[in-house]
Tab-separated table of C-alpha atoms in Angstrom:
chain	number	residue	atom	x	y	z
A	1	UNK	CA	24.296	-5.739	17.061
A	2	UNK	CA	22.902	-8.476	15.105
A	3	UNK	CA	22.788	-7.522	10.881
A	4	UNK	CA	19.201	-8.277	9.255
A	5	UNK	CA	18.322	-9.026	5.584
A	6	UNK	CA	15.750	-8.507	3.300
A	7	UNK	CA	16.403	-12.294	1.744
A	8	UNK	CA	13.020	-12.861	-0.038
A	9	UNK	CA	10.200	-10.430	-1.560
A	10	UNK	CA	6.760	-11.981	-3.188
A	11	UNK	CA	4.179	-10.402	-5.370
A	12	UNK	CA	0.507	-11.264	-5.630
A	13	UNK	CA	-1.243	-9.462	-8.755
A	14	UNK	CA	-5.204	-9.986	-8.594
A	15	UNK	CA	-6.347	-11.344	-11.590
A	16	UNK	CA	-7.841	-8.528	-13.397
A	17	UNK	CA	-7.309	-4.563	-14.489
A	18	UNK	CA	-9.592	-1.998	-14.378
A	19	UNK	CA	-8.679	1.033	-16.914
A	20	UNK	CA	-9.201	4.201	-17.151
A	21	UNK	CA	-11.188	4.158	-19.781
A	22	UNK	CA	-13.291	1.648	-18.248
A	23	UNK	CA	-13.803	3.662	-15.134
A	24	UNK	CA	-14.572	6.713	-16.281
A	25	UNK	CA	-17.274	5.192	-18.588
A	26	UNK	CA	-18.875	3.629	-15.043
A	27	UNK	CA	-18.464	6.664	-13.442
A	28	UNK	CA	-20.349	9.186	-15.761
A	29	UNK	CA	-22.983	6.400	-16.183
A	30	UNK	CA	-23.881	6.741	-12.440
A	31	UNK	CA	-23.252	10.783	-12.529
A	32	UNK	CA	-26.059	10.864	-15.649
A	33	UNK	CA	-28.299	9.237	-13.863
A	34	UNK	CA	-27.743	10.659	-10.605
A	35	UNK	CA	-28.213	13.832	-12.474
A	36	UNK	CA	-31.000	13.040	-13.867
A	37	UNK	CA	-32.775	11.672	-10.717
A	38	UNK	CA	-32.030	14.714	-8.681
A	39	UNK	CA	-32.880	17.583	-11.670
A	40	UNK	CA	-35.128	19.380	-9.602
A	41	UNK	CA	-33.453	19.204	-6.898
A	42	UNK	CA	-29.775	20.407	-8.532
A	43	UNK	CA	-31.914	23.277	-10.133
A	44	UNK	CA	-33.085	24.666	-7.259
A	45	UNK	CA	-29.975	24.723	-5.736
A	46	UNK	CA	-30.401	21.924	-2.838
A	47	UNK	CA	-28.161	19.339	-4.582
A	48	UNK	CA	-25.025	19.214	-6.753
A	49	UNK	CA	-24.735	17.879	-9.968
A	50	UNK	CA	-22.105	15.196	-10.336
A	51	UNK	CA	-19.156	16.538	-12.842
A	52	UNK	CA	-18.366	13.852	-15.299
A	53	UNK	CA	-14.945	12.391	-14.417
A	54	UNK	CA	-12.239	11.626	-17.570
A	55	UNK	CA	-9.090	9.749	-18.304
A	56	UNK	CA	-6.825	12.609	-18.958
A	57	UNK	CA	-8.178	14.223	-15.588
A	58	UNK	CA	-7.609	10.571	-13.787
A	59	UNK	CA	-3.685	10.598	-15.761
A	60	UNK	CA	-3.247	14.122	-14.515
A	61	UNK	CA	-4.174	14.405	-11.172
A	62	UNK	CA	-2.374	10.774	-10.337
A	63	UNK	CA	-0.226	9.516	-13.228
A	64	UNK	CA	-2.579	6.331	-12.817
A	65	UNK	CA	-3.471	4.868	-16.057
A	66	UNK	CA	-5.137	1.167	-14.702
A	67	UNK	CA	-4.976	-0.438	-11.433
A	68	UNK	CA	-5.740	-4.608	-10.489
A	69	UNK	CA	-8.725	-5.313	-8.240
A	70	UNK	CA	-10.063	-8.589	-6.828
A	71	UNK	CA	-13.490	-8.409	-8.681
A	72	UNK	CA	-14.102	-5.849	-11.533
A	73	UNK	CA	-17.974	-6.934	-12.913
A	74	UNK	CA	-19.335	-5.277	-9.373
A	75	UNK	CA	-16.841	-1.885	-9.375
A	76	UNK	CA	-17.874	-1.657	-13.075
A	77	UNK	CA	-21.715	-1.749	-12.571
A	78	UNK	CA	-23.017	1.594	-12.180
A	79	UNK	CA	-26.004	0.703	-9.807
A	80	UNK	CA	-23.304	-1.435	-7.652
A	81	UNK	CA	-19.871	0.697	-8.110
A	82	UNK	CA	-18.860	-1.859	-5.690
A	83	UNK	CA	-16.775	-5.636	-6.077
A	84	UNK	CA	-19.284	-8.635	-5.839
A	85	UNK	CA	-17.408	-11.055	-3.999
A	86	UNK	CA	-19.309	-13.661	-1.661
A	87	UNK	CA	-18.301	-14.386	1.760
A	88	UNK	CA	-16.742	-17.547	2.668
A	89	UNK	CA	-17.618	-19.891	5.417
A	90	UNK	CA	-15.938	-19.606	8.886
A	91	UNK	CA	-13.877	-22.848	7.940
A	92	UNK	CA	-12.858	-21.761	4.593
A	93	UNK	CA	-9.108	-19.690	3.452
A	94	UNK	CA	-10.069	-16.517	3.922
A	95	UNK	CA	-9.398	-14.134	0.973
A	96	UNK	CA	-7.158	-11.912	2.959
A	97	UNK	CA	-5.236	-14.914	3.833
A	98	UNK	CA	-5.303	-16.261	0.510
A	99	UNK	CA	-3.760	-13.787	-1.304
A	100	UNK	CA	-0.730	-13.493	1.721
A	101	UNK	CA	-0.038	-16.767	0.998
A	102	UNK	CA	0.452	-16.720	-2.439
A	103	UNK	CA	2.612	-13.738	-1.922
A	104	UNK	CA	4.423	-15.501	0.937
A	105	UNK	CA	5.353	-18.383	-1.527
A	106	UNK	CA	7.087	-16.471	-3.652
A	107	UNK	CA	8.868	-14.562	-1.000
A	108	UNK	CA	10.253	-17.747	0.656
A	109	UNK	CA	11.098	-19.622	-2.379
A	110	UNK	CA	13.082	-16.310	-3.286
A	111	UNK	CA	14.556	-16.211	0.325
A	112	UNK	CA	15.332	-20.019	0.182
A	113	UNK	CA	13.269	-21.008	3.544
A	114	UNK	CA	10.659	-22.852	3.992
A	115	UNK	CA	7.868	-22.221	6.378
A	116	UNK	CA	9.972	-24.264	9.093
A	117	UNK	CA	12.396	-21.070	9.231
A	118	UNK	CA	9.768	-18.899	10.189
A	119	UNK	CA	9.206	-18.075	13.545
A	120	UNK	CA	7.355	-14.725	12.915
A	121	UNK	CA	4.480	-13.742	10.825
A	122	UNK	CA	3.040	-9.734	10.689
A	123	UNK	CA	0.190	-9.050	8.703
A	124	UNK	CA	0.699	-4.890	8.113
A	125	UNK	CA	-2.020	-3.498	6.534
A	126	UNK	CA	-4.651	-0.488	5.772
A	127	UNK	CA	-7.764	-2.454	6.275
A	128	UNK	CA	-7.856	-6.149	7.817
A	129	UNK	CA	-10.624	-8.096	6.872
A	130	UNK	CA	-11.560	-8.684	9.928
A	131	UNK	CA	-11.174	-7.609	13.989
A	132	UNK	CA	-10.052	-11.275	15.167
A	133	UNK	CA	-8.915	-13.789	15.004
A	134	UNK	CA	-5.186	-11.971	13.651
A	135	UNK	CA	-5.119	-12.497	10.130
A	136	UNK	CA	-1.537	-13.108	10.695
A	137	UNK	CA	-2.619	-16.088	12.678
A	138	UNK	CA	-4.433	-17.289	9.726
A	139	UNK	CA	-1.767	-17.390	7.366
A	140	UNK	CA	0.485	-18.454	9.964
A	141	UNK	CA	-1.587	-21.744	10.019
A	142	UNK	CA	-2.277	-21.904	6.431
A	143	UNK	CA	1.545	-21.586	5.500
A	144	UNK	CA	2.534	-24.697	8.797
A	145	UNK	CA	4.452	-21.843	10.610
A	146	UNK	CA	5.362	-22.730	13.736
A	147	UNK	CA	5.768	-19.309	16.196
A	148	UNK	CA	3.385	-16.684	16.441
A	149	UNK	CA	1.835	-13.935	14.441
A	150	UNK	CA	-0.075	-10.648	14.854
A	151	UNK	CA	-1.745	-7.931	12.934
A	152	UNK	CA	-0.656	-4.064	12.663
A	153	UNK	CA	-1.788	-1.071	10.687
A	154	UNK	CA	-0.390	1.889	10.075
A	155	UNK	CA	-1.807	2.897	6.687
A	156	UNK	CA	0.100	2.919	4.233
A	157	UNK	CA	3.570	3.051	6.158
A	158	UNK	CA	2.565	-0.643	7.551
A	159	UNK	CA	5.157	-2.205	4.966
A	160	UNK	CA	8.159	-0.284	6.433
A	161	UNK	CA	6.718	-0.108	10.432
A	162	UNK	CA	6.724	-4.005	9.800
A	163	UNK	CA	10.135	-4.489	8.644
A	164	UNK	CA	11.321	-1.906	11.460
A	165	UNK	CA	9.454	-4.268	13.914
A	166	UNK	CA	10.907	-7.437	12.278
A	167	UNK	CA	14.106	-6.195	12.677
A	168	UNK	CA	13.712	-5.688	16.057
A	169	UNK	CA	12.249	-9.287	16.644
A	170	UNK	CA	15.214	-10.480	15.067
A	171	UNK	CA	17.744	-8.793	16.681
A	172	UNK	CA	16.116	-9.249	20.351
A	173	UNK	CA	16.646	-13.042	19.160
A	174	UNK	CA	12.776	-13.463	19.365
A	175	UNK	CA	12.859	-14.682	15.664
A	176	UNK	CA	14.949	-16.402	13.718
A	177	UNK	CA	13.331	-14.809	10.523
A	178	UNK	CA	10.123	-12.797	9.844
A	179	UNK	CA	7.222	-13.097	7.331
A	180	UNK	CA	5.782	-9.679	6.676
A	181	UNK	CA	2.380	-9.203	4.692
A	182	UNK	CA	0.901	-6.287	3.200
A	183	UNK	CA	-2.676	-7.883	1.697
A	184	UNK	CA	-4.400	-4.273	0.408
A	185	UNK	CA	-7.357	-4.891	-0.630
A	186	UNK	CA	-8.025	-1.493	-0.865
A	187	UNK	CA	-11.360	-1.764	-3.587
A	188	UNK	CA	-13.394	-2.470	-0.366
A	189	UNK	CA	-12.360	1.339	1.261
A	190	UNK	CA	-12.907	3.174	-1.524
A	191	UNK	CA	-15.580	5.002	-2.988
A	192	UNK	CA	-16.020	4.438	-5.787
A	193	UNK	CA	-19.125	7.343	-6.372
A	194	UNK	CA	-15.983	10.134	-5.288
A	195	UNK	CA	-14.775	11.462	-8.704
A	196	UNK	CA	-11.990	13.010	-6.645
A	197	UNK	CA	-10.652	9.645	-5.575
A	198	UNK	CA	-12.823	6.908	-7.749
A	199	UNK	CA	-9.527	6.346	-9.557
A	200	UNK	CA	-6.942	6.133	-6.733
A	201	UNK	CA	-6.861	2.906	-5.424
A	202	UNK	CA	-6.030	-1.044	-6.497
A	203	UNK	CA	-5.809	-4.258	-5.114
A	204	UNK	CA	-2.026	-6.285	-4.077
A	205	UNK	CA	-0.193	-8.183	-1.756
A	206	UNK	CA	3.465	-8.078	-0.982
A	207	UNK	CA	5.707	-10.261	1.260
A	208	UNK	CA	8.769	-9.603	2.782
A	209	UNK	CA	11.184	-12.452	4.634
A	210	UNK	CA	14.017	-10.569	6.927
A	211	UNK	CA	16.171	-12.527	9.065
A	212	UNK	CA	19.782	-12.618	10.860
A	213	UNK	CA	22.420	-11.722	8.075
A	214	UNK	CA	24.693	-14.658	9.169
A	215	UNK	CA	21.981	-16.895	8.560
A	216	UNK	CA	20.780	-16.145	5.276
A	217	UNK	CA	21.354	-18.406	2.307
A	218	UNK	CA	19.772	-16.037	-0.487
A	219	UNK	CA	21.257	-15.010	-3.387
A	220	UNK	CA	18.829	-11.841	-3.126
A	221	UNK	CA	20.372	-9.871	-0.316
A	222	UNK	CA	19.543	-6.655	0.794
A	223	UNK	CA	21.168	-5.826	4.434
A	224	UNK	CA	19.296	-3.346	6.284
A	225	UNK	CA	21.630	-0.451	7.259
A	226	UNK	CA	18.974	2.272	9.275
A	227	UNK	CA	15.067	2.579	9.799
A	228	UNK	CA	13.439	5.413	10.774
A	229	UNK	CA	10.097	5.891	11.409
A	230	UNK	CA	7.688	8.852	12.795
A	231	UNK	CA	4.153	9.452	13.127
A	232	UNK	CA	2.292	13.135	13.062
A	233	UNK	CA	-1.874	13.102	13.693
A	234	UNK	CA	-4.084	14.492	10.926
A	235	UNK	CA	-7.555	14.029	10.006
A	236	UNK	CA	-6.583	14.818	6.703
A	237	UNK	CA	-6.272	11.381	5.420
A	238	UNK	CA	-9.353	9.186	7.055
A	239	UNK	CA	-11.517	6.358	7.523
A	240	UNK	CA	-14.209	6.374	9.814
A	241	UNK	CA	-15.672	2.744	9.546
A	242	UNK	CA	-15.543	0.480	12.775
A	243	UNK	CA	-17.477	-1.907	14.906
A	244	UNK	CA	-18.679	1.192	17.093
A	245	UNK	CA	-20.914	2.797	13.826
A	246	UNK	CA	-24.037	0.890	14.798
A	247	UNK	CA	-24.117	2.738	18.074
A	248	UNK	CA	-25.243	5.928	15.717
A	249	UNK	CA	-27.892	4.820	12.912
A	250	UNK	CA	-27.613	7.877	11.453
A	251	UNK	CA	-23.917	7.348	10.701
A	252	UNK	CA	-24.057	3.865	9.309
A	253	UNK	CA	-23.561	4.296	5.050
A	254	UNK	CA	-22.537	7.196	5.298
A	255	UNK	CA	-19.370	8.131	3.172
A	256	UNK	CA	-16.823	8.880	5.973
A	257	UNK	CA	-16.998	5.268	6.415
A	258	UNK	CA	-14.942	4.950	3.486
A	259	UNK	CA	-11.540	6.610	2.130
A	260	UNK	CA	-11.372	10.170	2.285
A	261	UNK	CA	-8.933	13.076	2.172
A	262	UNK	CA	-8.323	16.600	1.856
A	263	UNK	CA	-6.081	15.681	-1.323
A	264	UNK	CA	-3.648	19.138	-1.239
A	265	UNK	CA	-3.456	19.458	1.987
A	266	UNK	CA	-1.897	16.206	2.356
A	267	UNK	CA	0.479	16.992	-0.737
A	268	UNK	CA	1.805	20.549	0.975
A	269	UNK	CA	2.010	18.458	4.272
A	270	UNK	CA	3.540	14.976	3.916
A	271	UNK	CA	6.442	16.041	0.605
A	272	UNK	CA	8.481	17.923	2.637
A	273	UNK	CA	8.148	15.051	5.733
A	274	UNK	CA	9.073	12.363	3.434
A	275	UNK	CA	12.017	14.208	1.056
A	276	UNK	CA	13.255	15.514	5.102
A	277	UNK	CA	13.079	11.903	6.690
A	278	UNK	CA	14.732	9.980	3.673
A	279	UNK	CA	17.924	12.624	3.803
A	280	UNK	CA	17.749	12.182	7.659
A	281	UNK	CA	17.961	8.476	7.104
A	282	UNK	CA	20.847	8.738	4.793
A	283	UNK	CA	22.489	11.010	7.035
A	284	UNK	CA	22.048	8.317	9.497
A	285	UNK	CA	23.833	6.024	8.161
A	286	UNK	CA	26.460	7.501	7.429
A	287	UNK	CA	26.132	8.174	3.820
A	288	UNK	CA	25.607	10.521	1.119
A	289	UNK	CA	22.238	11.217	-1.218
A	290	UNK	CA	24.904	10.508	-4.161
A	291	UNK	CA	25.753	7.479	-2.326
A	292	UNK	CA	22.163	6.331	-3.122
A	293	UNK	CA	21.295	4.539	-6.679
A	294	UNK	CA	17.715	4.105	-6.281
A	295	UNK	CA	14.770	5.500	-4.096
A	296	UNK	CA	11.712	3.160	-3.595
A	297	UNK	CA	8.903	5.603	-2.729
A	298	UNK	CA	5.334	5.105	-1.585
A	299	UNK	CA	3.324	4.569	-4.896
A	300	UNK	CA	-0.006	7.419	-4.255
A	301	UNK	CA	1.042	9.894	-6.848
A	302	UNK	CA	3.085	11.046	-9.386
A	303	UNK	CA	3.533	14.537	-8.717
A	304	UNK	CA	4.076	13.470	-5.196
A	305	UNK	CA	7.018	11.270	-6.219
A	306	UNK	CA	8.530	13.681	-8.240
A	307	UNK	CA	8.503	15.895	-5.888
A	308	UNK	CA	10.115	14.372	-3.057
A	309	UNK	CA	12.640	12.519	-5.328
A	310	UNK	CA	13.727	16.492	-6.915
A	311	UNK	CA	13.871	17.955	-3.453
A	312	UNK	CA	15.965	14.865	-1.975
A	313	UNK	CA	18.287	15.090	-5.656
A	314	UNK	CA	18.127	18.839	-6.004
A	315	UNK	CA	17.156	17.318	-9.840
A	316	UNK	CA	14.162	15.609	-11.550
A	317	UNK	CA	15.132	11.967	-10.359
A	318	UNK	CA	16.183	9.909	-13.843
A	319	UNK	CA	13.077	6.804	-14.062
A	320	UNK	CA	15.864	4.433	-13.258
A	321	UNK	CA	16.458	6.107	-9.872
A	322	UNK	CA	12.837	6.191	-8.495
A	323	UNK	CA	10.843	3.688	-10.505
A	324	UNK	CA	7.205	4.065	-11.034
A	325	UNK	CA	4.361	1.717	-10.765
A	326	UNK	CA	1.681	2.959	-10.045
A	327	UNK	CA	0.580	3.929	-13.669
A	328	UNK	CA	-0.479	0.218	-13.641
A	329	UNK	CA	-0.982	-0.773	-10.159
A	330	UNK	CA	-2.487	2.651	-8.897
A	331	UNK	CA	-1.824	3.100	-5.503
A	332	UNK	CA	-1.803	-0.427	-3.239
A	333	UNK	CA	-1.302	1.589	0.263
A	334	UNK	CA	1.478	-0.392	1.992
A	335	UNK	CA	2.326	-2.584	-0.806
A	336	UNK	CA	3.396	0.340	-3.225
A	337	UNK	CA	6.437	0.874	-2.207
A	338	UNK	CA	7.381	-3.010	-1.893
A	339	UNK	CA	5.909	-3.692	-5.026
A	340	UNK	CA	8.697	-0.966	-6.866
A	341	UNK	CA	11.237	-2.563	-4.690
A	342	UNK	CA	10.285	-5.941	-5.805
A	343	UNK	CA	10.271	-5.083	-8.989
A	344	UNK	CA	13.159	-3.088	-9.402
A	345	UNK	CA	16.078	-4.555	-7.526
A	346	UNK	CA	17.513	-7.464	-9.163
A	347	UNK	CA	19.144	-4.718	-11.970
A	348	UNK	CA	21.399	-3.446	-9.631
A	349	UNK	CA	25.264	-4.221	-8.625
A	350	UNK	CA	26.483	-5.700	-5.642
A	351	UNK	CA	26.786	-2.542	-2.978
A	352	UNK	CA	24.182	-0.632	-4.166
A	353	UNK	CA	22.464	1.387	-1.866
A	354	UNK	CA	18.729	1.883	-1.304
A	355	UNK	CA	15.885	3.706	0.715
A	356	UNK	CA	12.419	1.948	0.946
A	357	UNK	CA	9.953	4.927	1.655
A	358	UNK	CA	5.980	5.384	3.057
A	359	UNK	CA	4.083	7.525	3.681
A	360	UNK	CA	0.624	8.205	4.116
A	361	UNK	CA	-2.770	8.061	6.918
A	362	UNK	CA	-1.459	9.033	10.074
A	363	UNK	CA	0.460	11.149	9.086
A	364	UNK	CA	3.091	8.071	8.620
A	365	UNK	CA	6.353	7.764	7.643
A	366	UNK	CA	8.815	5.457	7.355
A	367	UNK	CA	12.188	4.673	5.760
A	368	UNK	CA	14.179	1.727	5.155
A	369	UNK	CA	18.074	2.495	4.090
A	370	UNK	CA	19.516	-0.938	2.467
A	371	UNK	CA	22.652	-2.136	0.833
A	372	UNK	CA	22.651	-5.388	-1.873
A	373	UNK	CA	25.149	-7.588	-0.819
C-alpha cells in the first residue's frame, strides 16, 4: 500500500493574548454587578450569586496561564464579554478562510509545494463559520487549488479524523497530496459569563500537507505508520446552536447554544479512552511504548495530559516527551494537538517515533503513530 507523509505543518497565531489576569479582572467585573443587580433576588433564594473567578483557580483547574483570540477589546468588556468583530461582505476573504490561508502558506512552503500540488483541501473543525458554501471551498479558491475541497467536524479530534481521511484520499490515488485545516475560532463558542469554562478556550489555525511518500521533496518528513480512530456518544461535552433554534423562541440565547460540559465526567471518561487507544495504536504498529520519544496530545488540560501520558509510561512523562502548550495557547480544539506537534518536532533524530493524539466532543478519539524520516 501506498506510504503517506506529513511533509509540511503551518501555524497561524491571532494577533493578540488575553491573560489571566486580564480575564479574571473582566470576569468579577460582570459577577459584581450581576450581583448587585439581582441582590434581592440572590437573598431570597431565587437566584445565585456569581463566585468571583481567580488566576490561581484558572492555573489550577487547566494549567492555562493566557490564550490568543481574534479580538480581545469585546471579550474584555464586561457588558459585551464577547469579540467585536464586523462581518464582511459576501465578496470579501472570509475570516475563517483568512486565517487557513495564512496557515496553509506556511505549511506548503515547509512541505515544498505549491498550491499546483494540491489536489485536496479539508477544512476540520469545531465550529465552521458558516453552513455553505464549504469553507474548504473557499480557501481552495483563495489559495488557486485546483481539485476539490469539503468541510468536516468532529470536535476536537477533526485534526487527526482529517489526516486519517487524507490518507485515505491519497492512497485510493484520489489525491496527489492533501491540505488539511483546523481554523478554531473557538472565542465565538464560548461563554465567556461561565466561570467554570470562561478561561478554557483560544483562538488558532493549523495546516497540515500529507501526500504519497515517494513523492515528497521535504526535508520535514514524518511517514505515517497507523491511524486509529473511534467515536463513543455523550452529551457530556455539547453545543446546542444550529440553524433549527429559531423554530423554538424560547431557546434562542440561551446558554446551551454555546460550549458546555460536565467537566469530571468527561475527565473519568475520555483518560482512560485516550491512554487505551494510543497503546492500541502502538501495538498496532508493531512497536513498543519505549519505542516512542514523544507523545503529541490534545491540548484541553493539564491534569488530563498528565494523566494519560503516566498511565501510557507507567511514569510522570519527562516535558520533553509530551510537550505542553496550552499554558499559552489554552485549548485551540483540533489545533492543540498540531500546534505541539508543530512546535515540537524539528528537535528530534531521524527515526524517531511519534503519536499525534485527540480527543474530545463526541466522545472522539483519534491517533496518529509517525516516524521522522
Amino acid at each position: 500500500m501506498k506510504q503517506v507523509v506529513i511533509s509540511g505543518t503551518g501555524l497561524f497565531t491571532p494577533p493578540n493574548s488575553i491573560s489571566n489576569d486580564e480575564l479574571v479582572a473582566c470576569f468579577n467585573a460582570y459577577a459584581e454587578q450581576f450581583n448587585a443587580e439581582h441582590a434581592d433576588a440572590i437573598a431570597a433564594g431565587t437566584v445565585t450569586a456569581l463566585e468571583a473567578s481567580s488566576s490561581a483557580f484558572i492555573e489550577k483547574a487547566s494549567g492555562i496561564k493566557s490564550r490568543y483570540v481574534m479580538e480581545k477589546d469585546g471579550i474584555l468588556d464586561p457588558k459585551r464579554m464577547v469579540p467585536h468583530i464586523a462581518e464582511r461582505a459576501n465578496d470579501e476573504l472570509s475570516l475563517q478562510a483568512e486565517i487557513c490561508v495564512a496557515a496553509a502558506r506556511q505549511a506548503l512552503d515547509r512541505a515544498g509545494r505549491s498550491a499546483a500540488d494540491i489536489d485536496m483541501v479539508l477544512v476540520a473543525c469545531s465550529n465552521m463559520q458558516r453552513a455553505y458554501p464549504a469553507m474548504a471551498v473557499e480557501v481552495q479558491q483563495a489559495l488557486g487549488i485546483d481539485g476539490y475541497g469539503f468541510d468536516m467536524n468532529v470536535a476536537c479530534s477533526s485534526a487527526t479524523f482529517g489526516i486519517q481521511t487524507a490518507v485515505a484520499a491519497v492512497q485510493s490515488g484520489q489525491a496527489r497530496a492533501v491540505l488539511v485545516l483546523n481554523p478554531e475560532i473557538t472565542s465565538g463558542h464560548l461563554d465567556w459569563r461561565d466561570r467554570d469554562s470562561h478561561f478554557i478556550f483560544g483562538d488558532a489555525c493549523t495546516a497540515i500537507v500529507l501526500e504519497a511518500k515517494e513523492a515528497a521533496v521535504s526535508t520535514h518528513q514524518w511517514e505515517i505508520i497507523d491511524t486509529k480512530l473511534k467515536t463513543s456518544f455523550s452529551n457530556n461535552i455539547r453545543n446546542n446552536f444550529g440553524f433549527m433554534n429559531r423554530f423554538d423562541d424560547n431557546g434562542i440565547g440561551q446558554p446551551d447554544k454555546l460550549f458546555k460540559q460536565q467537566g469530571r465526567k468527561v475527565f473519568k471518561d475520555v483518560c482512560p479512552m485516550a491512554a487505551a487507544m494510543i497503546k492500541d495504536s502502538i501495538a498496532r504498529a508493531g512497536l513498543q511504548v519505549e519505542q516512542v520519544s514523544r507523545f503529541w496530545l490534545h491540548q484541553a488540560n493539564l491534569s488530563m495530559n498528565q494523566l494519560i501520558s503516566r498511565t501510557i509510561l507507567g511514569r510522570d512523562a519527562e516535558p520533553h516527551e509530551a510537550p505542553v502548550i496550552l499554558d499559552t495557547y489554552a485549548n485551540t480544539s483540533s489545533a492543540g494537538s498540531i500546534i505541539a506537534f508543530h512546535k515540537h518536532q524539528d528537535d528530534l533524530a531521524t527515526g524517531s517515533l511519534g503519536v499525534i493524539c485527540s480527543f474530545g466532543a463526541g466522545y472522539s478519539i483519534g491517533a496518529v503513530v509517525v516516524r521522522k524520516l
